[in-house]
Short mmCIF file of C-alpha atoms in Angstrom, two decimals:
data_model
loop_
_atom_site.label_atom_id
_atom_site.label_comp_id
_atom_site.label_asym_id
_atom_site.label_seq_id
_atom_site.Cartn_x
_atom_site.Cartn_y
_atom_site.Cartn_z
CA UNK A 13 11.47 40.78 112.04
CA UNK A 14 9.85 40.46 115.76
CA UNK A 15 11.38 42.32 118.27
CA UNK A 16 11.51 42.79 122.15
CA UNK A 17 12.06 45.06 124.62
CA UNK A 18 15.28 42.13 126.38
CA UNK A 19 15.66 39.29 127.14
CA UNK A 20 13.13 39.09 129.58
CA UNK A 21 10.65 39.91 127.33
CA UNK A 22 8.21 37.73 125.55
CA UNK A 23 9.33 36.40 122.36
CA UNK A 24 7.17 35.73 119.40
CA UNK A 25 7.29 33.50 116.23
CA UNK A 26 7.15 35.14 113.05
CA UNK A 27 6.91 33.24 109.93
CA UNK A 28 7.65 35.32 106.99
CA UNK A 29 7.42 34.60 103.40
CA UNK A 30 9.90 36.05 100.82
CA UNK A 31 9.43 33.69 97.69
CA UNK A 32 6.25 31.98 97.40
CA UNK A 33 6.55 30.43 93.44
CA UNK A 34 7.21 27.44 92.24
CA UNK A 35 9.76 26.04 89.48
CA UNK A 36 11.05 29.15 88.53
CA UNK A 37 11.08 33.16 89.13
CA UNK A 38 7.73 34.42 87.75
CA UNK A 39 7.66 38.81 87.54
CA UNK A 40 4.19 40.36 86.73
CA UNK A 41 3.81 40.80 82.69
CA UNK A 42 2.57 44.14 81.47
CA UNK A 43 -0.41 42.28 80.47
CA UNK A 44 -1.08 40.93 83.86
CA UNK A 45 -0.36 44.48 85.23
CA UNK A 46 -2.88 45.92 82.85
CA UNK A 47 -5.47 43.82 83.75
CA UNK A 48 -4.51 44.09 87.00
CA UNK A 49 -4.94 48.22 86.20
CA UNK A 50 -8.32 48.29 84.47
CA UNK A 51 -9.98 46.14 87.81
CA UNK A 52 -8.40 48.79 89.78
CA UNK A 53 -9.84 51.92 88.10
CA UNK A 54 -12.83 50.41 87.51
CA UNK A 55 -13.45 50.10 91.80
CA UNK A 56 -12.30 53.62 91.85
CA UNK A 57 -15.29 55.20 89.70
CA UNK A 58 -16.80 57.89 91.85
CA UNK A 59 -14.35 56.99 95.35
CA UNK A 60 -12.71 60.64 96.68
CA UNK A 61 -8.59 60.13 95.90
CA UNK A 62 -8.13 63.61 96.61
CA UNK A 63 -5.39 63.06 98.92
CA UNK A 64 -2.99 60.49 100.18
CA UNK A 65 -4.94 59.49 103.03
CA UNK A 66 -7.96 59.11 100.93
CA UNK A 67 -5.70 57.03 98.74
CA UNK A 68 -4.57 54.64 101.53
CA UNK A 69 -7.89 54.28 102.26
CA UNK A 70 -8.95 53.37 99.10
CA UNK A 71 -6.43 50.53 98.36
CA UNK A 72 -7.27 49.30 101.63
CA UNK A 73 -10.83 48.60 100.18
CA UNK A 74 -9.63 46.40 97.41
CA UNK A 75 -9.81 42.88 97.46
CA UNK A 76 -6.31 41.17 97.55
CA UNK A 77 -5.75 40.21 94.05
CA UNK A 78 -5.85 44.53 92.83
CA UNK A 79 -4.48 45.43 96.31
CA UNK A 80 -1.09 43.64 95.83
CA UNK A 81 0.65 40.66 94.55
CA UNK A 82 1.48 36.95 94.86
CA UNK A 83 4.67 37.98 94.00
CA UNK A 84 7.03 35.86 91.23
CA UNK A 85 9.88 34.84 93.89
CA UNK A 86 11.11 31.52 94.23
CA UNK A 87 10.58 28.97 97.80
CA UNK A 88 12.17 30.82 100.51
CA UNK A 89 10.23 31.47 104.25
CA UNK A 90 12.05 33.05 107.31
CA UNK A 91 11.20 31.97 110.53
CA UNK A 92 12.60 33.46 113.86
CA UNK A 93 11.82 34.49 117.64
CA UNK A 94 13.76 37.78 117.70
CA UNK A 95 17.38 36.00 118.69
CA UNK A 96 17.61 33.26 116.20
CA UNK A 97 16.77 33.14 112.11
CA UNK A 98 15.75 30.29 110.18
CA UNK A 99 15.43 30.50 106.36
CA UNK A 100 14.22 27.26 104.69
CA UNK A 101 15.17 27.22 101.05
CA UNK A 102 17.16 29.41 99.00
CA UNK A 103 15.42 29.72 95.97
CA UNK A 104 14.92 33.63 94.87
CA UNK A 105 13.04 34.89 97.36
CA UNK A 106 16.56 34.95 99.86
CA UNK A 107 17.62 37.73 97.53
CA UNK A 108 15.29 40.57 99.47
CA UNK A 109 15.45 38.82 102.91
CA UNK A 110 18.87 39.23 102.58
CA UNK A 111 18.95 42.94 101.84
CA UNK A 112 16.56 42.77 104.88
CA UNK A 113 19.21 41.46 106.99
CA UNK A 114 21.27 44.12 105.95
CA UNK A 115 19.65 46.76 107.89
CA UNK A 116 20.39 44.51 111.24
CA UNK A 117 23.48 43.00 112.43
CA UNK A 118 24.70 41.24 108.92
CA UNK A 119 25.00 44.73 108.28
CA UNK A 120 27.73 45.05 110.53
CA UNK A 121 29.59 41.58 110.07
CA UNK A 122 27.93 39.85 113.11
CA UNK A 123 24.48 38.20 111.98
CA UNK A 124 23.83 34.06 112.00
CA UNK A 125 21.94 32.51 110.10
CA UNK A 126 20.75 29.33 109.69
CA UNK A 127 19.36 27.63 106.05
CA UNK A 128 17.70 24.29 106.03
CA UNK A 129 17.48 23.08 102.57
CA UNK A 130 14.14 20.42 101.36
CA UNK A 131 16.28 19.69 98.29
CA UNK A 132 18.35 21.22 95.58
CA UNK A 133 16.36 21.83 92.67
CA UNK A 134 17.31 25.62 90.99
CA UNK A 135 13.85 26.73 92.24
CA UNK A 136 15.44 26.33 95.71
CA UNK A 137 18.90 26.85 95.40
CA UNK A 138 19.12 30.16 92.77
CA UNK A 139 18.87 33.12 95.43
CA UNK A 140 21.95 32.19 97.52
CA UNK A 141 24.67 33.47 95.49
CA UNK A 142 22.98 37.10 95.77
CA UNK A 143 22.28 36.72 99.10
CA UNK A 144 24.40 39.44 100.41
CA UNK A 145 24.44 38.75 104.23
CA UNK A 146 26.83 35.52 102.74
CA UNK A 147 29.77 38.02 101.37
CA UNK A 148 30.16 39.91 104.69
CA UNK A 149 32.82 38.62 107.21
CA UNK A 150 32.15 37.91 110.25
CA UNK A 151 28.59 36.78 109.55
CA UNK A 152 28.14 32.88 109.89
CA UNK A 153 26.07 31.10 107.49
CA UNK A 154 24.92 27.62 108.95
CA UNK A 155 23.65 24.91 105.96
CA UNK A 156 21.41 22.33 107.19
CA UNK A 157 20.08 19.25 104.59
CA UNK A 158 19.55 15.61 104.86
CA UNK A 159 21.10 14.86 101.04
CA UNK A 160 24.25 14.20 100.72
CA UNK A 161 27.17 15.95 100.30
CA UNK A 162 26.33 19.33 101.30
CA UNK A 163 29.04 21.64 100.64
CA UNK A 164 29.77 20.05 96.94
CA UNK A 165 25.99 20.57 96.56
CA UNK A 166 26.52 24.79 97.32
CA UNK A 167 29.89 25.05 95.65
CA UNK A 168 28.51 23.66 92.77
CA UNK A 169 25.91 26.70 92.45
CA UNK A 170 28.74 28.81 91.51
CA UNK A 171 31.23 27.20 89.29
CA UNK A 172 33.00 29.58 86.83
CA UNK A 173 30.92 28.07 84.18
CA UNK A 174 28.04 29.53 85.83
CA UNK A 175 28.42 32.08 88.10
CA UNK A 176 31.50 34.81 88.32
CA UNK A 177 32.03 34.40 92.12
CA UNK A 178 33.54 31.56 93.63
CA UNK A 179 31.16 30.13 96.91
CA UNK A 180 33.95 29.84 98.95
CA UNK A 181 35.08 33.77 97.90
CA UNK A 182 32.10 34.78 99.80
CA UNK A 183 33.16 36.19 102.76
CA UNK A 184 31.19 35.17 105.35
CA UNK A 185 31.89 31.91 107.97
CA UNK A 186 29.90 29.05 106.36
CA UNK A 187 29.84 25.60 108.47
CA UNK A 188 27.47 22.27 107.16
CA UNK A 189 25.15 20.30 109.05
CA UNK A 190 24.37 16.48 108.10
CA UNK A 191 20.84 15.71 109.83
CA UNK A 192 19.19 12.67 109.19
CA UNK A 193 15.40 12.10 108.93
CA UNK A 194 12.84 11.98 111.49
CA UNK A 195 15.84 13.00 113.72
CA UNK A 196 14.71 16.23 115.32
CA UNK A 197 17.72 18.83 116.34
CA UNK A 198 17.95 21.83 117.74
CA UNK A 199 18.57 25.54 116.64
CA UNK A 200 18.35 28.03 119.42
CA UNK A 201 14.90 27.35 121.15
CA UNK A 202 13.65 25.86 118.22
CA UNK A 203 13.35 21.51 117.96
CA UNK A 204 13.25 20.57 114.54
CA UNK A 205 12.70 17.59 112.91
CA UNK A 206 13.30 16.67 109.00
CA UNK A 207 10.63 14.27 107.07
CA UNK A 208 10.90 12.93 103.52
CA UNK A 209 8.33 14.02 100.94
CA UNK A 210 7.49 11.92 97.66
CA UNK A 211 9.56 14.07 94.70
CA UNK A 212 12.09 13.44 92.81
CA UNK A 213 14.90 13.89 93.82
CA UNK A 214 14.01 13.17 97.73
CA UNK A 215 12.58 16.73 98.95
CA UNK A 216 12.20 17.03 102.85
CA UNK A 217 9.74 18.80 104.76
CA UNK A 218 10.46 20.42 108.98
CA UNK A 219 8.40 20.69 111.40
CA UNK A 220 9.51 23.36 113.99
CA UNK A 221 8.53 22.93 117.76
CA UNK A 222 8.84 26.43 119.39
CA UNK A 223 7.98 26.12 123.10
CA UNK A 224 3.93 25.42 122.96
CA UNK A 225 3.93 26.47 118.65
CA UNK A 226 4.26 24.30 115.89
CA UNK A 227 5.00 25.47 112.05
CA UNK A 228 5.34 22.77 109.77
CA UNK A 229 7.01 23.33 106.01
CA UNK A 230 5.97 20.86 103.41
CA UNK A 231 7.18 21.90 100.18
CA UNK A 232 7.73 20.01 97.10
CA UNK A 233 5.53 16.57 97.97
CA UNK A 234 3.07 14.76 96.34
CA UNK A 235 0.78 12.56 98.21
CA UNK A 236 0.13 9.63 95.18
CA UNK A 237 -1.35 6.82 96.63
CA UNK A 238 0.37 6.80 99.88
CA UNK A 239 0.30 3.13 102.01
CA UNK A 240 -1.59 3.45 105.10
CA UNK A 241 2.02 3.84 106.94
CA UNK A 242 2.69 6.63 105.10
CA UNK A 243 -0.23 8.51 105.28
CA UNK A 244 -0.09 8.27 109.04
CA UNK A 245 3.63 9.52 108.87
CA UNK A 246 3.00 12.37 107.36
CA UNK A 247 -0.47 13.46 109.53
CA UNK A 248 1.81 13.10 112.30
CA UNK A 249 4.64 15.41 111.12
CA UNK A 250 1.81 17.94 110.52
CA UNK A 251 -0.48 17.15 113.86
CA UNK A 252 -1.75 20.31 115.63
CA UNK A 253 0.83 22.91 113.90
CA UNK A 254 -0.41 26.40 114.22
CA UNK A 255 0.67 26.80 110.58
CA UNK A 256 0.98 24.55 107.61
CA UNK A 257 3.01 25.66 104.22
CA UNK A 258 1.74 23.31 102.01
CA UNK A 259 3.10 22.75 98.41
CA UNK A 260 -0.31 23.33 96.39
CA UNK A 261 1.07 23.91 92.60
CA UNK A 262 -1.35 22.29 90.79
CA UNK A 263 -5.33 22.64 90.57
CA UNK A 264 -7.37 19.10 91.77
CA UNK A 265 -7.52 18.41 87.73
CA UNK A 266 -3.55 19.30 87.30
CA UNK A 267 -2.57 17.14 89.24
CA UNK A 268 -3.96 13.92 88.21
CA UNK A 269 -2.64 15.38 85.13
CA UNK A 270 0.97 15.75 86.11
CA UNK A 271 1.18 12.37 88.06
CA UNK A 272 4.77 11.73 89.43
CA UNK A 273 6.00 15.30 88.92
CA UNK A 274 6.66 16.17 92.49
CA UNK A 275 3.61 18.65 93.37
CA UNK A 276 0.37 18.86 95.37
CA UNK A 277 -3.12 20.66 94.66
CA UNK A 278 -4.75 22.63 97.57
CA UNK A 279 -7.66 20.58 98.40
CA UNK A 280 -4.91 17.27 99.43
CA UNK A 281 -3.39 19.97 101.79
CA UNK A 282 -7.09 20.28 102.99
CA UNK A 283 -7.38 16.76 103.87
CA UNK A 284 -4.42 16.46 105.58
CA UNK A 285 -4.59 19.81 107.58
CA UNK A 286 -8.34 18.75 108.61
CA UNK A 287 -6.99 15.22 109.57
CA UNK A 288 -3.80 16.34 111.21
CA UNK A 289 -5.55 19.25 113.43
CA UNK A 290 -3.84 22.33 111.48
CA UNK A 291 -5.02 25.72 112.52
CA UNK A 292 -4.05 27.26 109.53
CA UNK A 293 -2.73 26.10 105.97
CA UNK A 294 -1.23 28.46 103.26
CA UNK A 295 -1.03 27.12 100.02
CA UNK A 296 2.64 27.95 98.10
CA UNK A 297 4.91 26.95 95.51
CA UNK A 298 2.66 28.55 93.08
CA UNK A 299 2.82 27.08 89.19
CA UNK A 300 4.55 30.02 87.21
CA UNK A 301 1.62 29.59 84.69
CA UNK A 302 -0.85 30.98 86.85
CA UNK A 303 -1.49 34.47 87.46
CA UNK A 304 -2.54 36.47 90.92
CA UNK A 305 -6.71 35.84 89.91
CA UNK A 306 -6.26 32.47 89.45
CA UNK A 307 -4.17 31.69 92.70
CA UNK A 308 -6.78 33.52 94.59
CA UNK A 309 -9.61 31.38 92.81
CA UNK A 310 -7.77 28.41 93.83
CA UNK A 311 -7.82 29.38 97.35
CA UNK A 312 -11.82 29.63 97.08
CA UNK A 313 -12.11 26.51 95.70
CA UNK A 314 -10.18 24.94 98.23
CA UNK A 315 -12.72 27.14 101.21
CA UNK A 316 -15.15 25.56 98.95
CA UNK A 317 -13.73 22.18 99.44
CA UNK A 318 -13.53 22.32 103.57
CA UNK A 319 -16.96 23.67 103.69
CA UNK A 320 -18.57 21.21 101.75
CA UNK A 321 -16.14 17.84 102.91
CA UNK A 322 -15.76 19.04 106.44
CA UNK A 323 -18.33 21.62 107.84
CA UNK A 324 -17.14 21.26 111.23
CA UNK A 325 -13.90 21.92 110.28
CA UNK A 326 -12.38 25.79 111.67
CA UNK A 327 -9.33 25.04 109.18
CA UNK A 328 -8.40 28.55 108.20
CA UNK A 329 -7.13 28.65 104.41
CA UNK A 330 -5.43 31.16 102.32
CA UNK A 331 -2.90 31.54 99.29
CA UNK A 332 0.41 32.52 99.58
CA UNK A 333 1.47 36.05 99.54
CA UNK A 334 5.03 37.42 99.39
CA UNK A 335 5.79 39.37 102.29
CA UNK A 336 3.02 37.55 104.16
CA UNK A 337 3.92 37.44 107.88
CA UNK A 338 2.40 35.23 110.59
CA UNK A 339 2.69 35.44 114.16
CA UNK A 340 2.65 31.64 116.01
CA UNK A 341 2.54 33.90 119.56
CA UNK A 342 -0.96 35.39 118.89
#
């Protein structure tokens, strides 16, 4: 989380991501970890690991697919300016931002927090009900989403059928927020302002407005043959954001493929980052099917894709990481 030295301190965005997979929770297989292994000792033929240090330094050296993970975490990014925090989605990435949050004042019974939900699909929904932040009183829990019916929506996560504890046994002060599309709002310092996406289902996408910094979340869309009103809708939720999350499931040939099933490939969040003025664009809501080598090829075909389509372009691209962490203030 950012921090600063009071409140007359400068304040800085941080956009974090705790679940960065699509459809459902994806851990590493041992197979994937081996393979992951042998790339990794192979680099280290001949490097000095005689001590930690030299160890550190050696990781360091490793490209990003041996040096860590995509991770196997469901949709869930933070994003916050040191007084207020903003999670969009619940899916099961909330589980570890909430034991995060457990280490600051939800600790202690006097955190707020505020989740905007895109839609309700398990992928989104399945990490609130061990998000521990939620059973502490005298923490408030603010739910944000354009669908209807809000609260049935959350107390239906945890039926007795499903889940042993009751939503409203929780402990925590939960209150519901109807917002309406292309209707910004405000949380804290932060204007926000909900768009519908093309999935099924309705999913919504928010762009944030943080003084002079724009973040823009666009999970869960897919851009089929938009009318010319549409397409300009949707380059001007994303114009000039200093960061675009971009829902990039699917390779260019998987999604003609998969027509109608909700999800985008990397090089249509290319056009539309290029065409909207995006600084940056990280591609999420990874298929489970693909595994940490492939992502990362993905992401060089879609550098591929800018540099051939639009070599003026200074579009910075990358895959999503878990644990990733951007700052809008730099």
């Amino acid at each position: 989380a950012p921090c600063s030295t009071g409140r007359g301190s400068v304040w800085h965005v941080i956009v974090t991501l705790w679940g960065v997979r699509g459809s459902v929770p994806t851990p590493m297989t041992s197979d994937e970890y081996q393979d992951k292994l042998k790339r990794v000792l192979g680099q280290a033929d001949g490097a000095d690991l005689s001590d930690d240090d030299k160890i550190e330094a050696f990781i360091e050296t490793m490209p990003r697919e041996d040096g860590g993970v995509v991770g196997g975490n469901t949709t869930c990014v933070q994003v916050s300016d040191g007084e207020t925090t903003i999670v969009c989605d619940a899916g099961s990435g909330i589980r570890p931002l909430g034991q995060k949050l457990m280490g600051s004042e939800f600790g202690k019974g006097q955190g707020e927090a505020h989740i905007l939900f895109s839609h309700h699909h398990h992928d989104h929904t399945n990490g609130f009900p061990f998000f521990v932040p939620a059973y502490i009183p005298g923490n408030e829990i603010h739910f944000y989403g354009v669908h209807d019916a809000l609260e049935e929506r959350m107390v239906g996560l945890q039926v007795r059928e499903y889940f042993p504890v009751p939503f409203h046994v929780m402990g925590s002060q939960k209150h519901f927020h109807q917002i309406e599309a292309d209707v910004p709002f405000t949380i804290g310092e932060f204007e926000i302002t909900p768009t519908q996406l093309n999935h099924p289902g309705h999913s919504y996408g928010y762009r944030f407005h943080w003084r002079d910094k724009v973040f823009v979340f666009a999970s869960d869309s897919e851009y089929k043959n938009p009318s010319e009103e549409e397409y300009e809708h949707y380059i001007d939720f994303m114009s000039n954001a200093d960061l675009l999350y971009f829902d990039g499931q699917y390779s260019l040939v998987e999604a003609f493929i998969k027509e109608d099933w909700g999800h985008s490939s990397a090089m249509a969040g290319v056009d539309f980052a290029v065409r909207s003025n995006v600084k940056q664009i990280v591609i999420g809501h990874h298929d489970p099917v693909y595994a940490d080598v492939t992502i990362l090829e993905m992401q060089q075909d879609a550098i591929f894709y800018r540099e051939f389509n639009y070599p003026d372009a200074e579009l910075e691209i990358g895959a999503a990481f878990e644990g990733d962490t951007f700052d809008l203030s730099d």
